[in-house]
PDB file of C-alpha atoms in Angstrom:
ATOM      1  CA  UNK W   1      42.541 222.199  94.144  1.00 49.00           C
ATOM      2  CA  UNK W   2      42.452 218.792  94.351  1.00 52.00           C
ATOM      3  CA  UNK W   3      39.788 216.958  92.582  1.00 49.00           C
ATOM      4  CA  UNK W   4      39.521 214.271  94.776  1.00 48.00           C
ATOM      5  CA  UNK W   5      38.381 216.523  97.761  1.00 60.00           C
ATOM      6  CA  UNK W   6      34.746 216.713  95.730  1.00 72.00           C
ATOM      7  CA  UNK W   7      34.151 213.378  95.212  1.00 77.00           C
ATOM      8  CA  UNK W   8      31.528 210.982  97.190  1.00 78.00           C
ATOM      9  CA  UNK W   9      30.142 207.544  96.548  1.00 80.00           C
ATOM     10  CA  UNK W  10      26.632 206.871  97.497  1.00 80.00           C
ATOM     11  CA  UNK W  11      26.155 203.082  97.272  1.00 82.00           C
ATOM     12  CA  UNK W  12      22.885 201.468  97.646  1.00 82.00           C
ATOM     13  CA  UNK W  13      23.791 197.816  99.174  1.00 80.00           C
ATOM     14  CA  UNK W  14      22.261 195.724 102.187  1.00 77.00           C
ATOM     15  CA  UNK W  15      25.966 194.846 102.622  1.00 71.00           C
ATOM     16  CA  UNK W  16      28.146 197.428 104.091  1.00 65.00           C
ATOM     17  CA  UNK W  17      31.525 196.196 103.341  1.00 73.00           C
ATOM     18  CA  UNK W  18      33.103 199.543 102.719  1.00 74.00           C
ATOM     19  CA  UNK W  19      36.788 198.312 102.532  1.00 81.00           C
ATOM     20  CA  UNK W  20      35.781 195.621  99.595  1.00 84.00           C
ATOM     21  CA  UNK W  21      34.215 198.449  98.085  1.00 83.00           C
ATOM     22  CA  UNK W  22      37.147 200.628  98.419  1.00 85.00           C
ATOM     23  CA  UNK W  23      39.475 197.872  96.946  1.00 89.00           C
ATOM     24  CA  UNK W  24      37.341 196.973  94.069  1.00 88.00           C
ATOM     25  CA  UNK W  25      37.031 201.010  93.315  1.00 88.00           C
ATOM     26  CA  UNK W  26      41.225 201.787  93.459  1.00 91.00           C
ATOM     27  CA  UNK W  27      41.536 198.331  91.382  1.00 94.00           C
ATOM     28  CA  UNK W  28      38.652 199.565  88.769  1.00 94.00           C
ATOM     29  CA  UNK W  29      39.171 203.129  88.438  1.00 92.00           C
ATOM     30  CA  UNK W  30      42.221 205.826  88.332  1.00 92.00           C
ATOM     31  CA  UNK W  31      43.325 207.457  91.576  1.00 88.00           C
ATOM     32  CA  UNK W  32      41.629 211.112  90.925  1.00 85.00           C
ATOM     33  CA  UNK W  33      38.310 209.050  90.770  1.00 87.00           C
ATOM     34  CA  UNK W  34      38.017 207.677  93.783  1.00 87.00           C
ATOM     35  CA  UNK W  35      35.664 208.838  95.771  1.00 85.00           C
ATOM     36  CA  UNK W  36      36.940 210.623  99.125  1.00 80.00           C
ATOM     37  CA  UNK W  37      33.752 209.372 101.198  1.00 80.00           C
ATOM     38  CA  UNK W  38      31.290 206.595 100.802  1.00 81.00           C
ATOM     39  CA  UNK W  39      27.782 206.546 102.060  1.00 81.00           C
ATOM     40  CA  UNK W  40      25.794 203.212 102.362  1.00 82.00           C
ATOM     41  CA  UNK W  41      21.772 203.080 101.848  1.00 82.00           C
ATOM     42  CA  UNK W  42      19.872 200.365 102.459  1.00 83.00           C
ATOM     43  CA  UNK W  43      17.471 201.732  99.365  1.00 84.00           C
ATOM     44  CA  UNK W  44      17.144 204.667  97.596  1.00 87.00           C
ATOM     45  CA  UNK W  45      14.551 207.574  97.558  1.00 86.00           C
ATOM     46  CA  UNK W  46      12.435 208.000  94.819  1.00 89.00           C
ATOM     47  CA  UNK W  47      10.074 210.465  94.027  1.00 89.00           C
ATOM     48  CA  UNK W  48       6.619 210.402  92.615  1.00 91.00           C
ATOM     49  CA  UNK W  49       7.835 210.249  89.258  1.00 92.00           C
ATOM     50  CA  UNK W  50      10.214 207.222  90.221  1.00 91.00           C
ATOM     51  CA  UNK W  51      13.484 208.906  89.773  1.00 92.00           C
ATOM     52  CA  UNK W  52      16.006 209.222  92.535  1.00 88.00           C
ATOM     53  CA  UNK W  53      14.723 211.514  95.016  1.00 88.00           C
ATOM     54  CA  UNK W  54      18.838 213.203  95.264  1.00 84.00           C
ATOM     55  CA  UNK W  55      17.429 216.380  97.758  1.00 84.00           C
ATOM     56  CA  UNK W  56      16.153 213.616 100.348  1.00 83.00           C
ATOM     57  CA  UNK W  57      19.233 211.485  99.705  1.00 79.00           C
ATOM     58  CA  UNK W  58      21.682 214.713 100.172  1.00 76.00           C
ATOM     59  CA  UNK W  59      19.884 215.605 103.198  1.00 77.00           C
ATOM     60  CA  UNK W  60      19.685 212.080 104.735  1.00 75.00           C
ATOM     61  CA  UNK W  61      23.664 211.112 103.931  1.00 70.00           C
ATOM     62  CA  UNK W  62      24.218 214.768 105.889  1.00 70.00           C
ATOM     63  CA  UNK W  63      22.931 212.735 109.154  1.00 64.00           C
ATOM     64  CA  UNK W  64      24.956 209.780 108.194  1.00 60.00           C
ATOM     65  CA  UNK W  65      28.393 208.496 109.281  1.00 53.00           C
ATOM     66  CA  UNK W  66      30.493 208.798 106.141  1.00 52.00           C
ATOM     67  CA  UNK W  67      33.340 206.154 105.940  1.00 48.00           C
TER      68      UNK W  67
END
């Protein structure tokens, strides 16, 4: 199975640029790393505690258009 398949960015930016992004990640990393999907947020969730908040963020990218 391809590796590749799994992986998805999540990118927290007021700039949604995604082909910059894309360039700067095939320049940066090797090709099995590169994410399949990337999903832009304005800002994170966090939780009480201040640590990312990843079931709201999982269930908000699931509404998202993923580029």
């Amino acid at each position: 199975k391809n590796l590749k398949e799994n992986i998805i960015a999540v990118i927290e930016t007021n700039i949604v640029e995604s082909s910059k992004i894309y360039d700067w990640l095939t320049e940066m990393l090797p090709n099995y790393m590169i994410p399949r999907d990337i999903i832009f947020f304005k800002k994170f969730y966090y939780n009480k505690n201040g640590k990312l908040d990843r079931k709201k963020i999982i269930f908000e990218s699931k509404k998202r258009v993923i580029i």
